[in-house]
Amino acid sequence: MKIGFIGIGNMGGPMCRNIIKKTNHSVTVFDLNPASVKACTDLGATAGKNVAEIAGGNEVIMTSLPMPKDVEAVALGPGGILENAKPGTVYFDLSTNALANVRAIAAKLKEKGITMLDAPVSGGTIGAEAGTIAIMVGGDKAAFDAHLPMLQSFGANVLHMGELGTGTIAKLVNNMMAFCNMAAAAEGMMLGAMAGIDPAKLQQVISNSSGNSSAYRLFSDRVLKGNFKASFALDLAYKDTHLALELSDQLGVPTPMGATTHNLMRLARGMGLGSSDTASMMRVYETALKREVRI
Ligand code: NAD
């Protein structure tokens, strides 16, 4: 099968490399960043010239792009998927996208005989490297079934959620919960430090107690090591809580914890930390209280 992969950054890069390493599919890649392209061509991928070439020359197209506007531009903009992909092409968007955007793009593509499935992923860059990420897919079940082995080459928990958009809904709910966990972790870690207990021992306790979660583990590991280099940029997490709150607004569902977490991220972004890792939510507390929580 000929696969074209657009957007091979922190997540797309390792996902694409797992397809290259674990299958015999022919993979062509495109990214605005030449270093990201090289990391895939070094393993045997072909470098595409632009989105148009990827869209026109492959049976399957994948995107892993930062913002909904980026997906929209690549899918529907000039030189994009709509203009160039052939009828019968199957398109998986692995990005965390807005529900309305997924539906609008899929409808336009369908008119041209292109099948889009929303297939956001969870598990972070570590899971993407290890091929253990969850992939939650919404859309045409037959297309899902036909491509399941390929999806399983880079994800360990691949689930068809239902109609188009259901993957995106699951992803937004998951991420809102994960970031609420991180915001709670920031409070707890600072409280423990200010009260004078050893942060490493507190982490050991919580990791084996009822306050534990995978989000807490990831967050506390980064904070304690002072590692705020983006693996999951705060700007992208902020996008996710924004999209979750937008959905809760539309449905009239109260999400006070999601809103508080979103505002904590807003403070961090206001401090210029948008391109740092999501764990830099902790820097808001550390700056306000002039106390770093490290080991
Ligand atoms: P990233 O910024 O590391 O990667 C995005 C890549 O897209 C970059 O390499 C960029 O150069 C490329 N790009 C942007 N516009 C492009 C265009 N027009 N044409 C070609 N390439 C273009 O972001 P990421 O962390 O890999 O996130 C990608 C998506 O996955 C986002 O939607 C994010 O919300 C989601 N996600 C991220 C994580 C994570 O831990 N980082 C986890 C789950 C989901």
Short mmCIF file of C-alpha atoms and ligand atoms in Angstrom, two decimals:
data_model
loop_
_atom_site.label_atom_id
_atom_site.label_comp_id
_atom_site.label_asym_id
_atom_site.label_seq_id
_atom_site.Cartn_x
_atom_site.Cartn_y
_atom_site.Cartn_z
CA MET A 1 0.00 0.00 0.00
CA LYS A 2 1.20 3.55 -0.71
CA ILE A 3 0.96 5.79 2.36
CA GLY A 4 1.59 9.53 2.47
CA PHE A 5 2.33 11.10 5.88
CA ILE A 6 2.06 14.86 6.40
CA GLY A 7 3.29 16.36 9.70
CA ILE A 8 6.06 14.25 11.21
CA GLY A 9 6.87 16.21 14.37
CA ASN A 10 6.91 15.03 18.00
CA MET A 11 4.05 12.56 17.45
CA GLY A 12 3.81 12.10 13.67
CA GLY A 13 7.57 11.37 13.41
CA PRO A 14 7.67 8.29 15.65
CA MET A 15 4.26 7.06 14.40
CA CYS A 16 5.48 7.26 10.81
CA ARG A 17 8.79 5.60 11.64
CA ASN A 18 6.96 2.67 13.22
CA ILE A 19 4.97 2.16 10.00
CA ILE A 20 8.26 2.20 8.06
CA LYS A 21 9.97 -0.21 10.46
CA LYS A 22 7.11 -2.65 10.99
CA THR A 23 5.36 -2.90 7.61
CA ASN A 24 6.26 -3.25 3.95
CA HIS A 25 4.13 -0.28 2.89
CA SER A 26 5.79 2.39 0.79
CA VAL A 27 5.81 5.64 2.81
CA THR A 28 6.22 9.16 1.44
CA VAL A 29 6.53 12.05 3.90
CA PHE A 30 6.16 15.81 3.92
CA ASP A 31 6.85 18.33 6.68
CA LEU A 32 7.82 22.00 6.75
CA ASN A 33 10.81 21.05 8.93
CA PRO A 34 13.63 19.37 6.89
CA ALA A 35 15.13 17.71 10.02
CA SER A 36 11.84 15.88 10.63
CA VAL A 37 11.81 14.68 7.01
CA LYS A 38 15.39 13.41 7.27
CA ALA A 39 14.59 11.37 10.41
CA CYS A 40 12.07 9.42 8.29
CA THR A 41 13.96 9.24 4.98
CA ASP A 42 16.97 7.85 6.91
CA LEU A 43 14.76 4.84 7.66
CA GLY A 44 13.60 4.38 4.07
CA ALA A 45 10.75 6.85 3.50
CA THR A 46 10.66 8.96 0.34
CA ALA A 47 10.56 12.75 0.73
CA GLY A 48 7.55 14.33 -1.00
CA LYS A 49 7.89 17.79 -2.58
CA ASN A 50 4.66 19.20 -1.15
CA VAL A 51 1.19 18.32 0.14
CA ALA A 52 -0.18 18.09 -3.42
CA GLU A 53 2.31 15.37 -4.36
CA ILE A 54 1.54 13.38 -1.20
CA ALA A 55 -2.21 13.74 -1.68
CA GLY A 56 -2.19 12.80 -5.36
CA GLY A 57 0.22 9.88 -5.20
CA ASN A 58 -1.00 7.72 -2.32
CA GLU A 59 -3.89 5.40 -1.46
CA VAL A 60 -3.79 6.39 2.20
CA ILE A 61 -3.02 9.84 3.59
CA MET A 62 -2.22 10.53 7.25
CA THR A 63 -1.86 13.93 8.93
CA SER A 64 -0.51 14.78 12.40
CA LEU A 65 -0.66 18.57 12.49
CA PRO A 66 -0.70 21.09 15.37
CA MET A 67 -3.90 23.14 15.11
CA PRO A 68 -7.35 22.72 13.50
CA LYS A 69 -6.46 25.56 11.10
CA ASP A 70 -3.37 23.60 9.96
CA VAL A 71 -5.48 20.50 9.22
CA GLU A 72 -8.04 22.63 7.40
CA ALA A 73 -5.35 24.28 5.26
CA VAL A 74 -3.73 20.97 4.33
CA ALA A 75 -7.07 19.25 3.66
CA LEU A 76 -9.08 21.98 1.94
CA GLY A 77 -6.61 24.77 1.07
CA PRO A 78 -4.86 25.41 -2.24
CA GLY A 79 -2.62 22.51 -3.20
CA GLY A 80 -4.28 20.39 -0.50
CA ILE A 81 -5.92 16.99 -0.20
CA LEU A 82 -9.32 17.97 -1.66
CA GLU A 83 -7.73 19.39 -4.81
CA ASN A 84 -5.29 16.57 -5.37
CA ALA A 85 -6.37 13.24 -3.86
CA LYS A 86 -7.99 10.68 -6.15
CA PRO A 87 -11.46 9.25 -5.48
CA GLY A 88 -11.10 6.14 -3.31
CA THR A 89 -8.32 7.65 -1.20
CA VAL A 90 -8.65 7.02 2.55
CA TYR A 91 -7.54 9.83 4.85
CA PHE A 92 -6.76 9.39 8.58
CA ASP A 93 -6.36 12.60 10.58
CA LEU A 94 -4.29 11.67 13.64
CA SER A 95 -4.26 15.26 14.96
CA THR A 96 -6.38 16.44 17.86
CA ASN A 97 -8.85 18.46 15.85
CA ALA A 98 -12.07 20.38 16.48
CA LEU A 99 -15.24 18.33 16.06
CA ALA A 100 -16.83 20.89 13.73
CA ASN A 101 -13.65 20.95 11.64
CA VAL A 102 -13.58 17.15 11.32
CA ARG A 103 -17.19 17.10 10.15
CA ALA A 104 -16.75 19.98 7.68
CA ILE A 105 -13.58 18.57 6.13
CA ALA A 106 -15.00 15.04 5.85
CA ALA A 107 -18.15 16.34 4.14
CA LYS A 108 -16.17 18.23 1.50
CA LEU A 109 -13.86 15.27 0.88
CA LYS A 110 -16.78 12.86 0.63
CA GLU A 111 -18.16 14.85 -2.32
CA LYS A 112 -14.99 13.85 -4.18
CA GLY A 113 -15.09 10.20 -3.07
CA ILE A 114 -12.39 10.59 -0.42
CA THR A 115 -13.12 8.87 2.92
CA MET A 116 -11.91 10.70 6.02
CA LEU A 117 -11.67 9.10 9.47
CA ASP A 118 -10.77 11.04 12.62
CA ALA A 119 -8.12 9.03 14.44
CA PRO A 120 -6.60 11.05 17.30
CA VAL A 121 -4.01 9.36 19.45
CA SER A 122 -3.01 9.26 23.11
CA GLY A 123 0.10 8.11 24.91
CA GLY A 124 2.56 10.94 24.31
CA THR A 125 5.85 10.83 22.51
CA ILE A 126 7.08 7.93 24.66
CA GLY A 127 4.06 5.83 23.61
CA ALA A 128 4.48 6.96 20.00
CA GLU A 129 8.13 5.80 20.00
CA ALA A 130 7.20 2.49 21.62
CA GLY A 131 4.17 1.93 19.35
CA THR A 132 1.93 1.61 22.41
CA ILE A 133 -0.35 4.60 21.83
CA ALA A 134 -4.13 4.39 21.83
CA ILE A 135 -5.80 5.32 18.53
CA MET A 136 -9.49 6.22 18.77
CA VAL A 137 -11.13 6.18 15.39
CA GLY A 138 -14.41 7.60 14.13
CA GLY A 139 -15.87 7.05 10.66
CA ASP A 140 -16.44 4.43 8.00
CA LYS A 141 -16.17 0.98 9.66
CA ALA A 142 -15.20 -0.84 6.46
CA ALA A 143 -12.31 1.57 5.88
CA PHE A 144 -11.29 1.12 9.52
CA ASP A 145 -11.33 -2.68 9.23
CA ALA A 146 -9.38 -2.62 5.99
CA HIS A 147 -6.60 -0.51 7.54
CA LEU A 148 -6.54 -1.97 11.05
CA PRO A 149 -3.22 -3.88 10.61
CA MET A 150 -1.54 -0.69 9.41
CA LEU A 151 -2.94 1.27 12.40
CA GLN A 152 -1.77 -1.50 14.73
CA SER A 153 1.77 -1.13 13.40
CA PHE A 154 2.06 2.11 15.41
CA GLY A 155 -0.68 1.78 18.06
CA ALA A 156 -1.36 -0.93 20.64
CA ASN A 157 -4.94 0.01 21.50
CA VAL A 158 -6.82 0.76 18.31
CA LEU A 159 -10.55 1.17 18.77
CA HIS A 160 -13.36 2.02 16.38
CA MET A 161 -15.51 4.43 18.41
CA GLY A 162 -18.43 4.85 16.00
CA GLU A 163 -19.43 7.44 13.44
CA LEU A 164 -17.16 10.23 12.23
CA GLY A 165 -16.19 12.59 15.08
CA THR A 166 -16.50 10.05 17.88
CA GLY A 167 -12.72 9.55 18.01
CA THR A 168 -12.30 13.29 18.48
CA ILE A 169 -14.90 13.43 21.26
CA ALA A 170 -13.13 10.61 23.14
CA LYS A 171 -9.79 12.35 22.72
CA LEU A 172 -11.05 15.72 24.00
CA VAL A 173 -12.62 14.07 27.06
CA ASN A 174 -9.41 12.14 27.77
CA ASN A 175 -7.16 15.15 27.46
CA MET A 176 -9.36 17.40 29.57
CA MET A 177 -9.20 14.75 32.32
CA ALA A 178 -5.42 14.30 31.93
CA PHE A 179 -4.74 18.03 32.19
CA CYS A 180 -7.08 18.38 35.19
CA ASN A 181 -4.97 15.64 36.81
CA MET A 182 -1.83 17.65 36.04
CA ALA A 183 -3.30 20.86 37.46
CA ALA A 184 -4.21 18.98 40.65
CA ALA A 185 -0.67 17.53 40.74
CA ALA A 186 0.81 21.04 40.53
CA GLU A 187 -1.21 22.12 43.58
CA GLY A 188 -0.37 19.01 45.56
CA MET A 189 3.34 19.04 44.75
CA MET A 190 3.66 22.68 45.76
CA LEU A 191 1.67 22.14 48.94
CA GLY A 192 3.92 19.23 49.92
CA ALA A 193 7.10 21.20 49.16
CA MET A 194 5.97 24.31 51.09
CA ALA A 195 5.02 22.07 54.02
CA GLY A 196 8.57 20.79 54.01
CA ILE A 197 8.40 17.16 52.85
CA ASP A 198 10.85 15.59 50.42
CA PRO A 199 9.35 15.92 46.88
CA ALA A 200 10.91 12.62 45.75
CA LYS A 201 9.41 10.74 48.69
CA LEU A 202 6.05 12.42 48.09
CA GLN A 203 6.19 11.20 44.48
CA GLN A 204 6.99 7.69 45.69
CA VAL A 205 3.99 7.79 48.03
CA ILE A 206 1.52 9.20 45.51
CA SER A 207 2.69 6.80 42.76
CA ASN A 208 1.57 3.96 45.05
CA SER A 209 -1.50 5.66 46.50
CA SER A 210 -4.93 6.83 45.43
CA GLY A 211 -3.66 10.17 44.04
CA ASN A 212 -1.76 8.38 41.27
CA SER A 213 -2.49 8.63 37.53
CA SER A 214 -0.40 8.32 34.38
CA ALA A 215 -0.78 12.09 33.91
CA TYR A 216 0.53 12.65 37.45
CA ARG A 217 3.53 10.38 36.81
CA LEU A 218 4.46 12.13 33.58
CA PHE A 219 3.95 15.58 35.07
CA SER A 220 5.80 14.96 38.35
CA ASP A 221 8.77 13.27 36.59
CA ARG A 222 9.23 16.31 34.38
CA VAL A 223 8.77 18.87 37.15
CA LEU A 224 11.12 17.15 39.59
CA LYS A 225 13.83 17.01 36.90
CA GLY A 226 13.13 20.59 35.75
CA ASN A 227 12.58 19.23 32.23
CA PHE A 228 10.23 21.68 30.52
CA LYS A 229 11.42 21.10 26.92
CA ALA A 230 8.28 20.46 24.88
CA SER A 231 7.29 16.87 24.35
CA PHE A 232 3.67 18.03 24.40
CA ALA A 233 3.67 21.81 23.97
CA LEU A 234 1.48 23.80 26.37
CA ASP A 235 -0.02 25.61 23.34
CA LEU A 236 -1.33 22.25 22.05
CA ALA A 237 -2.71 21.27 25.47
CA TYR A 238 -4.39 24.67 25.68
CA LYS A 239 -5.96 23.99 22.28
CA ASP A 240 -7.30 20.68 23.62
CA THR A 241 -8.93 22.16 26.73
CA HIS A 242 -10.32 24.97 24.59
CA LEU A 243 -11.93 22.41 22.27
CA ALA A 244 -13.27 20.37 25.20
CA LEU A 245 -14.78 23.49 26.78
CA GLU A 246 -16.26 24.53 23.44
CA LEU A 247 -17.98 21.13 23.27
CA SER A 248 -19.20 21.36 26.88
CA ASP A 249 -20.52 24.84 26.13
CA GLN A 250 -22.46 23.58 23.11
CA LEU A 251 -23.96 20.75 25.16
CA GLY A 252 -24.54 22.72 28.37
CA VAL A 253 -22.36 20.36 30.39
CA PRO A 254 -20.73 21.96 33.47
CA THR A 255 -16.94 21.48 33.40
CA PRO A 256 -15.61 23.69 36.22
CA MET A 257 -12.40 21.70 36.61
CA GLY A 258 -11.69 21.84 32.90
CA ALA A 259 -12.25 25.61 32.98
CA THR A 260 -9.92 26.10 35.97
CA THR A 261 -7.22 24.04 34.28
CA HIS A 262 -7.67 26.02 31.07
CA ASN A 263 -7.19 29.25 33.03
CA LEU A 264 -4.05 27.90 34.70
CA MET A 265 -2.69 27.24 31.20
CA ARG A 266 -3.70 30.76 30.23
CA LEU A 267 -1.53 32.10 33.06
CA ALA A 268 1.38 29.93 31.93
CA ARG A 269 0.99 31.11 28.34
CA GLY A 270 0.85 34.69 29.60
CA MET A 271 4.24 34.04 31.19
CA GLY A 272 5.59 33.11 27.74
CA LEU A 273 5.57 29.35 28.32
CA GLY A 274 3.32 28.32 25.41
CA SER A 275 6.05 26.54 23.48
CA SER A 276 7.38 24.79 26.61
CA ASP A 277 6.03 21.46 27.78
CA THR A 278 2.57 21.21 29.37
CA ALA A 279 4.37 20.48 32.67
CA SER A 280 5.27 24.17 32.75
CA MET A 281 1.83 24.74 34.35
CA MET A 282 3.91 24.12 37.49
CA ARG A 283 5.99 27.23 36.72
CA VAL A 284 2.95 29.39 37.52
CA TYR A 285 2.99 28.16 41.15
CA GLU A 286 6.78 28.17 41.32
CA THR A 287 7.02 31.75 40.08
CA ALA A 288 4.23 33.04 42.33
CA LEU A 289 5.69 31.36 45.43
CA LYS A 290 9.38 31.77 44.46
CA ARG A 291 9.96 28.07 45.13
CA GLU A 292 11.09 25.40 42.66
CA VAL A 293 10.04 21.79 43.34
CA ARG A 294 13.01 19.68 42.19
CA ILE A 295 15.10 16.71 43.21
P1 NAD B 1 4.60 19.13 16.48
O1 NAD B 1 4.53 20.61 16.39
O2 NAD B 1 5.78 18.49 17.14
O3 NAD B 1 4.48 18.49 15.00
C1 NAD B 1 3.67 19.00 14.01
C2 NAD B 1 4.44 18.95 12.70
O4 NAD B 1 3.59 19.44 11.66
C3 NAD B 1 5.69 19.85 12.70
O5 NAD B 1 6.81 19.05 12.37
C4 NAD B 1 5.39 20.90 11.66
O6 NAD B 1 6.54 21.32 10.94
C5 NAD B 1 4.41 20.18 10.77
N1 NAD B 1 3.53 21.07 9.99
C6 NAD B 1 2.82 22.13 10.42
N2 NAD B 1 2.13 22.67 9.39
C7 NAD B 1 2.42 21.91 8.30
C8 NAD B 1 2.04 21.96 6.93
N3 NAD B 1 1.20 22.91 6.48
N4 NAD B 1 2.54 21.05 6.08
C9 NAD B 1 3.40 20.09 6.53
N5 NAD B 1 3.82 20.00 7.81
C10 NAD B 1 3.34 20.90 8.68
O7 NAD B 1 3.25 18.67 17.18
P2 NAD B 1 2.95 17.25 17.87
O8 NAD B 1 3.23 17.34 19.33
O9 NAD B 1 3.57 16.18 17.03
O10 NAD B 1 1.35 17.22 17.72
C11 NAD B 1 0.70 16.86 16.50
C12 NAD B 1 -0.77 16.60 16.80
O11 NAD B 1 -0.88 15.49 17.72
C13 NAD B 1 -1.47 17.78 17.49
O12 NAD B 1 -2.77 17.89 16.99
C14 NAD B 1 -1.44 17.41 18.97
O13 NAD B 1 -2.50 18.04 19.68
C15 NAD B 1 -1.59 15.90 18.89
N6 NAD B 1 -1.02 15.14 20.01
C16 NAD B 1 0.19 15.44 20.55
C17 NAD B 1 0.71 14.66 21.60
C18 NAD B 1 2.06 14.94 22.21
O14 NAD B 1 2.39 14.33 23.26
N7 NAD B 1 2.91 15.78 21.64
C19 NAD B 1 -0.03 13.57 22.08
C20 NAD B 1 -1.26 13.27 21.50
C21 NAD B 1 -1.75 14.06 20.46
#
